[in-house]
Short mmCIF file of N, CA and C in Angstrom, two decimals:
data_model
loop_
_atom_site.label_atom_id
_atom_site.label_comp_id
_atom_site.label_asym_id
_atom_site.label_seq_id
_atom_site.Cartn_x
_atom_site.Cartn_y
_atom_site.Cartn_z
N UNK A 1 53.50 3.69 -3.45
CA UNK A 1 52.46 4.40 -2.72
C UNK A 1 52.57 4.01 -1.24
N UNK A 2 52.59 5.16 -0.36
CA UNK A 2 52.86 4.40 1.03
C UNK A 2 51.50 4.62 1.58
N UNK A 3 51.85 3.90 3.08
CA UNK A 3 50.24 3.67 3.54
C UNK A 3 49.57 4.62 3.58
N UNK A 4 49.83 5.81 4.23
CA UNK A 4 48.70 6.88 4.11
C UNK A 4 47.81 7.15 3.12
N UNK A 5 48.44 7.35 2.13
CA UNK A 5 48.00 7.45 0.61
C UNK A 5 46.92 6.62 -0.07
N UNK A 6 47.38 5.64 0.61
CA UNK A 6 46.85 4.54 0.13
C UNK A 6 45.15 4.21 1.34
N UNK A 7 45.18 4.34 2.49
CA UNK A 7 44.21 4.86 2.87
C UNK A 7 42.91 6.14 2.82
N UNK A 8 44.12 7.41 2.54
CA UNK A 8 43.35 8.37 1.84
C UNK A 8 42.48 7.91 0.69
N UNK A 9 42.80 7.58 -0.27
CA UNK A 9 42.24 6.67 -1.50
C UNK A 9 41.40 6.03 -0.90
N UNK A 10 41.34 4.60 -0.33
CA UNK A 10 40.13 4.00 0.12
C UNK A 10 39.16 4.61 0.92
N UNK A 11 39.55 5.57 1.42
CA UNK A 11 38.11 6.71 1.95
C UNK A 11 37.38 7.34 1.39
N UNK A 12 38.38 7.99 0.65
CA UNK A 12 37.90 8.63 -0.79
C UNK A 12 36.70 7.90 -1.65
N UNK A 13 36.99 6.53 -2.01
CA UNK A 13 36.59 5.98 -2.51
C UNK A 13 35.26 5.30 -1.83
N UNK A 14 35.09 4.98 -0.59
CA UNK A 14 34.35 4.84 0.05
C UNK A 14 33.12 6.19 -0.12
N UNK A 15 33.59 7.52 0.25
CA UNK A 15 32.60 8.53 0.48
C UNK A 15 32.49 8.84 -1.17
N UNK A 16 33.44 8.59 -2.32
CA UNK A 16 32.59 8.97 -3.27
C UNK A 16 31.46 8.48 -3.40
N UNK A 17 31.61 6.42 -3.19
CA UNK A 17 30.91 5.60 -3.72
C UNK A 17 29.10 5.60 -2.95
N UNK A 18 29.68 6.43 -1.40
CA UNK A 18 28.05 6.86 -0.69
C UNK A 18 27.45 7.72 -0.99
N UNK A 19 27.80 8.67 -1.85
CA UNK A 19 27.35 10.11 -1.85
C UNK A 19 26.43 9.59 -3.69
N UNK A 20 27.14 8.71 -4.27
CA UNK A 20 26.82 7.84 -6.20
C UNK A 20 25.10 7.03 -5.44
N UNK A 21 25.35 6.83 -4.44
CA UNK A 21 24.28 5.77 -3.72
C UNK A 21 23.15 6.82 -3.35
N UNK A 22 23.57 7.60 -2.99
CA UNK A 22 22.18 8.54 -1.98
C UNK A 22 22.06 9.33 -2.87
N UNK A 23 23.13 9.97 -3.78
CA UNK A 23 22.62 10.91 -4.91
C UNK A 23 21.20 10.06 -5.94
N UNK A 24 21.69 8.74 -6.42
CA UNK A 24 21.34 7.64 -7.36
C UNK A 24 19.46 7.86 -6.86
N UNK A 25 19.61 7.68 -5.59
CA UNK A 25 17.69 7.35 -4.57
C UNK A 25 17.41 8.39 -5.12
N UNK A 26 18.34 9.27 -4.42
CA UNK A 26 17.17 10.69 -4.41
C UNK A 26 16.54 11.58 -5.91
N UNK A 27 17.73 11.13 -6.94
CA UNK A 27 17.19 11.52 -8.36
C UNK A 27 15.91 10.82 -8.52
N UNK A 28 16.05 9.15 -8.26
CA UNK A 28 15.08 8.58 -8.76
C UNK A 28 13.66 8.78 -7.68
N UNK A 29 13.94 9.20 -6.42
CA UNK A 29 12.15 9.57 -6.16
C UNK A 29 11.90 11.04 -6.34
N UNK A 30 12.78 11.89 -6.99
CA UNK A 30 12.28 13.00 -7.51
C UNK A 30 11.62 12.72 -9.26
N UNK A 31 12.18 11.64 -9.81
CA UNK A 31 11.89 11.77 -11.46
C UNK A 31 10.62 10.81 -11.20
N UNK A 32 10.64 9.94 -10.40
CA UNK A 32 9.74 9.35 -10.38
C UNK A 32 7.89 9.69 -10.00
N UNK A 33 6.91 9.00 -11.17
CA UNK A 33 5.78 9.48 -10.97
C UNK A 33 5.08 8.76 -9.80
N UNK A 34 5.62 7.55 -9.31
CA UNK A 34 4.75 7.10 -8.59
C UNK A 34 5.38 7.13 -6.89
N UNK A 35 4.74 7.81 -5.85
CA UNK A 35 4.96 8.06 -4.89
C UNK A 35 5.43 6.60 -4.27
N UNK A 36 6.24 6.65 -3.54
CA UNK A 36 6.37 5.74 -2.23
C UNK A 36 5.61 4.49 -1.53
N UNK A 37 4.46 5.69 -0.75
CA UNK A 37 3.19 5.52 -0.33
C UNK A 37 2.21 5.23 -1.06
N UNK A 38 1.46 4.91 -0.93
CA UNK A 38 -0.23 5.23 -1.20
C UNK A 38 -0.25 6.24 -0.85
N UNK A 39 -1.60 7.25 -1.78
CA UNK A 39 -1.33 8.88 -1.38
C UNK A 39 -2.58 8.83 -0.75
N UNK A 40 -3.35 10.00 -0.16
CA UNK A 40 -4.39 9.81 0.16
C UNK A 40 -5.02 10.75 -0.20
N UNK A 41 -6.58 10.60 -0.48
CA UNK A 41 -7.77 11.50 -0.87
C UNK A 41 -8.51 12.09 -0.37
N UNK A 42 -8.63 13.39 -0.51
CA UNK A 42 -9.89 14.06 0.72
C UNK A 42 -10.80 14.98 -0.62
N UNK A 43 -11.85 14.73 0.00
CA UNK A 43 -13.33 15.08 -0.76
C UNK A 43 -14.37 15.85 -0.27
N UNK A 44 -13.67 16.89 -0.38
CA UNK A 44 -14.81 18.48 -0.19
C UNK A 44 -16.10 18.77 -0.52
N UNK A 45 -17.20 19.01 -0.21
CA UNK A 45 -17.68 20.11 -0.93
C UNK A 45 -18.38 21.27 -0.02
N UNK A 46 -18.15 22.56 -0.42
CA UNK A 46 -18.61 23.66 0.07
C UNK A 46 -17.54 23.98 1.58
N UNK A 47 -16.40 23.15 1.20
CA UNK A 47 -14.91 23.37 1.85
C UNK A 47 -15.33 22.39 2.80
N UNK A 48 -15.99 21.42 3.13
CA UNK A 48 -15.76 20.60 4.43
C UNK A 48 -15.34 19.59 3.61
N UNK A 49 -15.03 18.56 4.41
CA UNK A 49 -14.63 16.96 4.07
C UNK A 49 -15.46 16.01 4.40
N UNK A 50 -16.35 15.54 3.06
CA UNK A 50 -17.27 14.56 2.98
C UNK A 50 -17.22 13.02 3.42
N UNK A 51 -18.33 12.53 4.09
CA UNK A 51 -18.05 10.96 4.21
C UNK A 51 -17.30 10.20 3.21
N UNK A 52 -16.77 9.72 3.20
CA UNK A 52 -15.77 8.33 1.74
C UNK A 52 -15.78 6.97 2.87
N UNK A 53 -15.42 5.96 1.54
CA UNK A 53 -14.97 4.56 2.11
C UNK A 53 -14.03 4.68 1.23
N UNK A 54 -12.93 3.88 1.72
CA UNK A 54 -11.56 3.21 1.06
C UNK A 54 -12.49 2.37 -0.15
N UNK A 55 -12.09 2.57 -1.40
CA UNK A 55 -12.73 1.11 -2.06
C UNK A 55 -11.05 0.51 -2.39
N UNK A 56 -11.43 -0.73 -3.36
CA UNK A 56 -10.28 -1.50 -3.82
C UNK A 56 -8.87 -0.67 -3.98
N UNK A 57 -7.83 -0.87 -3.85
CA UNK A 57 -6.08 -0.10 -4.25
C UNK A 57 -5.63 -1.28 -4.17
N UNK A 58 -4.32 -1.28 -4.94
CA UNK A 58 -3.11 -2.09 -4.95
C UNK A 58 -2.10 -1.05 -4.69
N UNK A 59 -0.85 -1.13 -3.50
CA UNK A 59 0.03 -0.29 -4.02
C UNK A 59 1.49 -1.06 -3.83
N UNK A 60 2.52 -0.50 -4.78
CA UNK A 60 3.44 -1.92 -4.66
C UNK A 60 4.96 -0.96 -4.57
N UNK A 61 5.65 -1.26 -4.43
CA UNK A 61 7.12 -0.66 -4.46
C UNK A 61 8.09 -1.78 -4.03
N UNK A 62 9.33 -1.42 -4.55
CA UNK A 62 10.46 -2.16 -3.94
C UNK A 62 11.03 -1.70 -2.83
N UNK A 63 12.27 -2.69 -2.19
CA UNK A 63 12.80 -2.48 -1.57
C UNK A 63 14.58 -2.77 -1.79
N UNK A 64 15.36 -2.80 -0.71
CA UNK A 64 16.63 -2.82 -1.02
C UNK A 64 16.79 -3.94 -1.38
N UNK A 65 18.06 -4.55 -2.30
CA UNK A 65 18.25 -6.13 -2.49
C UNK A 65 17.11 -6.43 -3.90
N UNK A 66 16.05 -5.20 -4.44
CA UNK A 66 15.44 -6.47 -5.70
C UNK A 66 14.11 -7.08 -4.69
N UNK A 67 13.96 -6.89 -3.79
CA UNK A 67 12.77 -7.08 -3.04
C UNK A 67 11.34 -6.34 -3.01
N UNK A 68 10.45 -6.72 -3.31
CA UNK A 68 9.06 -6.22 -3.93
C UNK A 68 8.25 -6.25 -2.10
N UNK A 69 7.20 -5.55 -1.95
CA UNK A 69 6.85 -4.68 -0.86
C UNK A 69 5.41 -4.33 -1.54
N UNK A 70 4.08 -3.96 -0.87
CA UNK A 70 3.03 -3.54 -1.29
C UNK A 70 2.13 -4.09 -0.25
N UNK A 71 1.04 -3.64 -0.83
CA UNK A 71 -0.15 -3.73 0.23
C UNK A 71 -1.23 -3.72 -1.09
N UNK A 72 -2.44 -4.32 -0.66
CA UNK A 72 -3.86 -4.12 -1.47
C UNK A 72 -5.06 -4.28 -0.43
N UNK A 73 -5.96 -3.96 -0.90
CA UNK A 73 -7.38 -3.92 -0.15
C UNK A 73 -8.25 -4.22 -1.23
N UNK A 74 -9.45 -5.53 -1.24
CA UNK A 74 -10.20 -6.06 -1.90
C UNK A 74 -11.18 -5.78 -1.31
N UNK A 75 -12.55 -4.72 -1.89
CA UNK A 75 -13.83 -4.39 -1.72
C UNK A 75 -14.37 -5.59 -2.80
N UNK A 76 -15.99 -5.38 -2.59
CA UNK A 76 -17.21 -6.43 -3.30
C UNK A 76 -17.14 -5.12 -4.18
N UNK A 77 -18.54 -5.01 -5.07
CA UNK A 77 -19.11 -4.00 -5.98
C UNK A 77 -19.12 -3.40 -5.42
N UNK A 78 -17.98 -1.97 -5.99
CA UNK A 78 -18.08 -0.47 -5.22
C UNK A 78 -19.31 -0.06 -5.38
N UNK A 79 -20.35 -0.14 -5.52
CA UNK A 79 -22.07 -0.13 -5.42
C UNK A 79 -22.38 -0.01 -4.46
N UNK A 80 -22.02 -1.28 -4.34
CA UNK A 80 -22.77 -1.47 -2.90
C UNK A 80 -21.72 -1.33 -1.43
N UNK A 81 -20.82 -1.10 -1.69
CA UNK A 81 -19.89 -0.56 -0.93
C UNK A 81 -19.86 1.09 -0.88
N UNK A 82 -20.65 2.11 -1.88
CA UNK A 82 -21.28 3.47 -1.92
C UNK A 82 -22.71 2.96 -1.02
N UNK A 83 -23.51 2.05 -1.15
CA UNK A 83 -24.45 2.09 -0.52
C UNK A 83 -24.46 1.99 1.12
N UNK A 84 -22.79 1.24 1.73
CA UNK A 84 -22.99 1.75 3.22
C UNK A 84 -22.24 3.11 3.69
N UNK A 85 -21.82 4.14 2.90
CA UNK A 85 -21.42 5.03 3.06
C UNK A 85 -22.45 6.61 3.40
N UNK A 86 -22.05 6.88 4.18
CA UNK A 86 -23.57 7.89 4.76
C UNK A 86 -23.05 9.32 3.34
N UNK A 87 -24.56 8.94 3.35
CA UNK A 87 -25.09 10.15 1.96
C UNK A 87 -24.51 12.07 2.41
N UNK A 88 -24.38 12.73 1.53
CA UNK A 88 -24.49 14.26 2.01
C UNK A 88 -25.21 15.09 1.15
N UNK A 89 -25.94 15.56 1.60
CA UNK A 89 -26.70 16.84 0.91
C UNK A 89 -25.95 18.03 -0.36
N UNK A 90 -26.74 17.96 -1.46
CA UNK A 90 -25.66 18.91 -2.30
C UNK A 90 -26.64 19.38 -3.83
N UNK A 91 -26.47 20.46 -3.91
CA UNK A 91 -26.91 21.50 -4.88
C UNK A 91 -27.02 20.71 -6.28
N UNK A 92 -27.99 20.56 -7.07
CA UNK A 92 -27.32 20.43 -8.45
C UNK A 92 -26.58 21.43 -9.40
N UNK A 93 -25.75 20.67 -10.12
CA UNK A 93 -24.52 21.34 -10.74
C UNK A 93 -23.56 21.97 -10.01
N UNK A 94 -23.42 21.93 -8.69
CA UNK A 94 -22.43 22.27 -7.81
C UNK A 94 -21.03 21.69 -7.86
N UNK A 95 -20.42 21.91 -7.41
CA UNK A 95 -19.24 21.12 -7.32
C UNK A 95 -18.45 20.40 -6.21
N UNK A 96 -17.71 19.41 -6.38
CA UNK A 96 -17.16 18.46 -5.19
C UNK A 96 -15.59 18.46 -6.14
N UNK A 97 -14.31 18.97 -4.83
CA UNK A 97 -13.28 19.15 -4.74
C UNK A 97 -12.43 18.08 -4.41
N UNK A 98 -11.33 17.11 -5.36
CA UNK A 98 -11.37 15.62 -5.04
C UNK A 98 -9.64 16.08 -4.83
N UNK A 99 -9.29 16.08 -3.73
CA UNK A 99 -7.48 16.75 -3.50
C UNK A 99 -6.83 14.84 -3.50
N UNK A 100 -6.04 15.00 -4.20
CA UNK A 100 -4.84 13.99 -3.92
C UNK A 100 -3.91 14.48 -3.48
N UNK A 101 -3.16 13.61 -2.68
CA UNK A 101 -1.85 14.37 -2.23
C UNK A 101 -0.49 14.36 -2.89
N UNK A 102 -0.43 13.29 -3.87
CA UNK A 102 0.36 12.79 -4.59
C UNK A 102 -0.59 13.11 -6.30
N UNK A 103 -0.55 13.82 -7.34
CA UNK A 103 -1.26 13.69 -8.35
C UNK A 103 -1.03 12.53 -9.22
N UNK A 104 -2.11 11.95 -9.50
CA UNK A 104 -2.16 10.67 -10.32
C UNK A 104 -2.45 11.11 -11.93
N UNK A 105 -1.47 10.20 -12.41
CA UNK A 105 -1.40 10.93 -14.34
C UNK A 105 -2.65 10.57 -14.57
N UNK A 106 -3.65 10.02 -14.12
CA UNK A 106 -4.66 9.57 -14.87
C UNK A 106 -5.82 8.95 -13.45
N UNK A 107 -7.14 9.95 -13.73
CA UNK A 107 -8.09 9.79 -12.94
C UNK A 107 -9.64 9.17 -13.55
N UNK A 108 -10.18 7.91 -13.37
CA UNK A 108 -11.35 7.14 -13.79
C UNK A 108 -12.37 7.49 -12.53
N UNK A 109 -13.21 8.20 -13.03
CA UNK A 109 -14.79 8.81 -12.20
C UNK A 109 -15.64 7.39 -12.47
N UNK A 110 -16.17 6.97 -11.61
CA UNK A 110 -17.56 6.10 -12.13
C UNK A 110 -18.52 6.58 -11.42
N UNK A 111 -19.94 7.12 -11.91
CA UNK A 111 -21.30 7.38 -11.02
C UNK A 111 -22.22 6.50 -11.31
N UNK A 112 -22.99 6.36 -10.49
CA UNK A 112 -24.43 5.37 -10.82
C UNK A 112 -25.73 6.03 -9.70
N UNK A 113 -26.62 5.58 -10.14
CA UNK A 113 -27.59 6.11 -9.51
C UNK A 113 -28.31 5.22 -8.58
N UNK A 114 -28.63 5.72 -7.57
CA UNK A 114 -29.11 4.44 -6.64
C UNK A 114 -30.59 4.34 -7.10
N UNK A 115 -30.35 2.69 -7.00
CA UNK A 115 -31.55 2.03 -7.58
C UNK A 115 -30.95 1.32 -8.88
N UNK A 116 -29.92 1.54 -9.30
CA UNK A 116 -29.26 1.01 -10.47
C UNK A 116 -27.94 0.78 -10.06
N UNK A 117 -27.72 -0.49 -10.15
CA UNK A 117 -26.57 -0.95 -9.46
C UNK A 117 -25.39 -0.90 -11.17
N UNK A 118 -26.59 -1.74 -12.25
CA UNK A 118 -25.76 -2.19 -13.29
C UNK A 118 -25.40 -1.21 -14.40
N UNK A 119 -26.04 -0.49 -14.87
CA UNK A 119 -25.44 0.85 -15.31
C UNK A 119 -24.55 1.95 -15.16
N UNK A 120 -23.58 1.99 -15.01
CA UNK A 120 -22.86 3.49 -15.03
C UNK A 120 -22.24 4.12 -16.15
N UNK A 121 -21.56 5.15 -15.32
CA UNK A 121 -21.19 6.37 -16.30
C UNK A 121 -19.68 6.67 -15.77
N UNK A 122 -18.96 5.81 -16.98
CA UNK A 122 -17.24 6.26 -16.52
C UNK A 122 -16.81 7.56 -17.09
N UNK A 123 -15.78 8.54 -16.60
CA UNK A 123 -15.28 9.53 -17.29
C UNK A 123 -13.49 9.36 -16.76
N UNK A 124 -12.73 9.79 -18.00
CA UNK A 124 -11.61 9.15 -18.12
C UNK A 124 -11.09 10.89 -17.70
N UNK A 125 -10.14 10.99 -16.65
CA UNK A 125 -9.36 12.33 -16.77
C UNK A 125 -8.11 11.97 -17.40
N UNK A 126 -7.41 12.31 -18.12
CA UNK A 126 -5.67 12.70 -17.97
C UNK A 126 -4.83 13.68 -17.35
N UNK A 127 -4.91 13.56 -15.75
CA UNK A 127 -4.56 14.71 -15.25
C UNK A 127 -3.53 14.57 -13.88
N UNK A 128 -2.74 15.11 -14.35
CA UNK A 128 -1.45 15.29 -13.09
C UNK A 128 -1.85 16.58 -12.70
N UNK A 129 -2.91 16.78 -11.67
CA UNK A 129 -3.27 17.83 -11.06
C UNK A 129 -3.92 17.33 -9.63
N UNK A 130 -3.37 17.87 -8.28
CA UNK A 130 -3.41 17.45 -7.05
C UNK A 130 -5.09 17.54 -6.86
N UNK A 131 -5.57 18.53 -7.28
CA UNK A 131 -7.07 19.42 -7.02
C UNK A 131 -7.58 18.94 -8.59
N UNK A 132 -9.18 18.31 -8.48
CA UNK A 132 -9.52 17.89 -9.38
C UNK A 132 -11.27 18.42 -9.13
N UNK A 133 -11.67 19.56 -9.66
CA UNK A 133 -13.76 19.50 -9.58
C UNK A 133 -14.33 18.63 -10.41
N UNK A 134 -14.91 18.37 -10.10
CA UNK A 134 -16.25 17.32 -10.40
C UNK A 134 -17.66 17.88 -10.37
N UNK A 135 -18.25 18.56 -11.32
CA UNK A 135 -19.92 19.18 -11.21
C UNK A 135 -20.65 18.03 -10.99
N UNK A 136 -21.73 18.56 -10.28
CA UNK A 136 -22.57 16.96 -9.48
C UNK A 136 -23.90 17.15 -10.75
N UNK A 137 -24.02 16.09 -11.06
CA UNK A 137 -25.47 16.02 -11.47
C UNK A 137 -26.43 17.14 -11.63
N UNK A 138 -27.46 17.23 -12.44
CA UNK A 138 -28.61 18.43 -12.33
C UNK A 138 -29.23 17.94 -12.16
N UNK A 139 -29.73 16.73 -12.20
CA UNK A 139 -31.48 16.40 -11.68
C UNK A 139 -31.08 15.81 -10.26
N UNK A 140 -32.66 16.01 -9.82
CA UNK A 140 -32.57 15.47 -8.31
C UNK A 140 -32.06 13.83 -8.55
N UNK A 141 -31.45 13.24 -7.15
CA UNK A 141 -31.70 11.87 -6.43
C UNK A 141 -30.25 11.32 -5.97
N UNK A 142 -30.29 10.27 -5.53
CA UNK A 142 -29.11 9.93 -4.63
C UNK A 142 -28.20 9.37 -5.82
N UNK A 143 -26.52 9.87 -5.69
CA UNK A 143 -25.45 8.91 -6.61
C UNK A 143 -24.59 7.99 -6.14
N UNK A 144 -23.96 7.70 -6.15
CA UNK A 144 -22.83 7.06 -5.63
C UNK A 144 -21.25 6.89 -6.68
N UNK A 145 -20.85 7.57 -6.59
CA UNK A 145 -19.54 8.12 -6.95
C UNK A 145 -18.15 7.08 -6.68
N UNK A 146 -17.14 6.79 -7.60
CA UNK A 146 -15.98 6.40 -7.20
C UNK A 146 -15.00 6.58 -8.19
N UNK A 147 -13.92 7.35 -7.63
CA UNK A 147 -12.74 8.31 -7.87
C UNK A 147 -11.62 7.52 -7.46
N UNK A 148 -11.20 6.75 -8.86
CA UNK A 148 -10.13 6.05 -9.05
C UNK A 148 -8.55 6.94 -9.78
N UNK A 149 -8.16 6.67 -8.93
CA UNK A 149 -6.62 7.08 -9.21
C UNK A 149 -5.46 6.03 -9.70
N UNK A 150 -5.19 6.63 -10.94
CA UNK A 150 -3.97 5.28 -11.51
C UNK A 150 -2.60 6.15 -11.47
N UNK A 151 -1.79 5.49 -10.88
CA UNK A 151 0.02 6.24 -10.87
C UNK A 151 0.44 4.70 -11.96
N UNK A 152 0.04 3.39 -12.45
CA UNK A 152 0.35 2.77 -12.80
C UNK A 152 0.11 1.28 -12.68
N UNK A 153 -0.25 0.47 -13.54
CA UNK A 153 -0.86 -1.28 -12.95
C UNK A 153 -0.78 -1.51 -12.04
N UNK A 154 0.32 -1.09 -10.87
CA UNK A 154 0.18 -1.48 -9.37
C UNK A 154 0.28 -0.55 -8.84
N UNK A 155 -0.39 0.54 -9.23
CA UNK A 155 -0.25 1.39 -8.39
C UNK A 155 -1.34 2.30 -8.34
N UNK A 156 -2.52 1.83 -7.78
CA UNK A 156 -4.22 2.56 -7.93
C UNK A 156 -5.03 2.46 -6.72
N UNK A 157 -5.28 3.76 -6.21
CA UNK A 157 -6.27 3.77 -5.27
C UNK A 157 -7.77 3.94 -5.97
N UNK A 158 -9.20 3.64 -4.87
CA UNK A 158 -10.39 3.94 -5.60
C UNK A 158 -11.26 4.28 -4.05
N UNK A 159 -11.84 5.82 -4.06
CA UNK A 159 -12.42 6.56 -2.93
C UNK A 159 -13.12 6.65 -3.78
N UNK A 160 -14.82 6.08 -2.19
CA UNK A 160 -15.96 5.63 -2.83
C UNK A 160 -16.83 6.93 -1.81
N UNK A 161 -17.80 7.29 -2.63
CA UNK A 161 -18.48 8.39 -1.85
C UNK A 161 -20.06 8.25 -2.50
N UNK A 162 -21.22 9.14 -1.39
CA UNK A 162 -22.24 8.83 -1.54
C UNK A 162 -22.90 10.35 -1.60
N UNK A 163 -24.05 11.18 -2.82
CA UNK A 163 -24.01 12.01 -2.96
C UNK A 163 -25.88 12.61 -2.89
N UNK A 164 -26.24 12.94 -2.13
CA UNK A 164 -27.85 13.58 -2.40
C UNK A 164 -28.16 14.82 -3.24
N UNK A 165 -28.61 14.54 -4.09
CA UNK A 165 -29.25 16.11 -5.15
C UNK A 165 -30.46 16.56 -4.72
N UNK A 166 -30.52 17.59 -4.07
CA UNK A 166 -31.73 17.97 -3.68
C UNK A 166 -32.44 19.00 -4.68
#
């Protein structure tokens, strides 16, 4: 084999072995359910975008080399973390529009009623759907709402919101 040849080959081999590398990423953040990022949440109703607080998330990913990467945010009782969030006015049985940008396989609602910190009411979704309604309450009085998103054990945001039934 003379030199040329023999260079051709190691180029070859070079651009197959980059194209096995960038093909390899890009399958895996297309098959993959859990985004990158942290996704983020916006919370409608009657088409505007309602007050929220960030509550608790973990979000974690790797990096090149086998190297782990993430971020978290530690709230007290999302309670009382709904209680410094400014309230909004809203219809009973109406609805509030909860968009993710990334859909999470699986969405945990918790409501409570202010004045009751220790009681609530969880509802479990199973839903890989970006756009999620939520009917508000029928009787009058103030709620406090939090719309937890799971992509996986390390991988969960929780948007805390504050709701008036008039």
């Amino acid at each position: 084999m003379n030199l040329k040849s023999r260079k051709f080959l190691v180029k070859l081999f070079i651009c197959t072995f980059v194209v096995c590398i960038i093909s390899s990423y890009a399958y895996a953040k297309m098959t993959s359910d859990v985004p990158m990022r942290k996704p983020s949440v916006a919370i409608k109703y009657n088409g505007k975008i309602v007050p929220t607080s960030i509550g608790e998330h973990t979000w974690s990913g790797s990096l090149p080399k086998g190297q782990k990467a993430g971020s978290s945010y530690l709230v007290g009782p999302s309670y009382d973390a709904g209680m410094e969030v400014s309230g909004f006015s809203a219809k009973p049985n109406s609805e509030v529009e909860v968009t993710f940008n990334s859909a999470p396989p699986e969405i945990i609602l918790r409501l409570w009623s202010v004045g009751d910190s220790v009681n609530d009411t969880t509802i479990k979704f199973d839903s890989s759907k970006k756009v999620n309604n939520i009917t508000l309450p029928d009787k009058k009085g103030e709620y406090i709402y939090e719309m937890n998103g799971y992509w996986s054990e390390r991988n969960y945001t929780s948007t805390i919101f504050r709701i008036i039934i008039e």
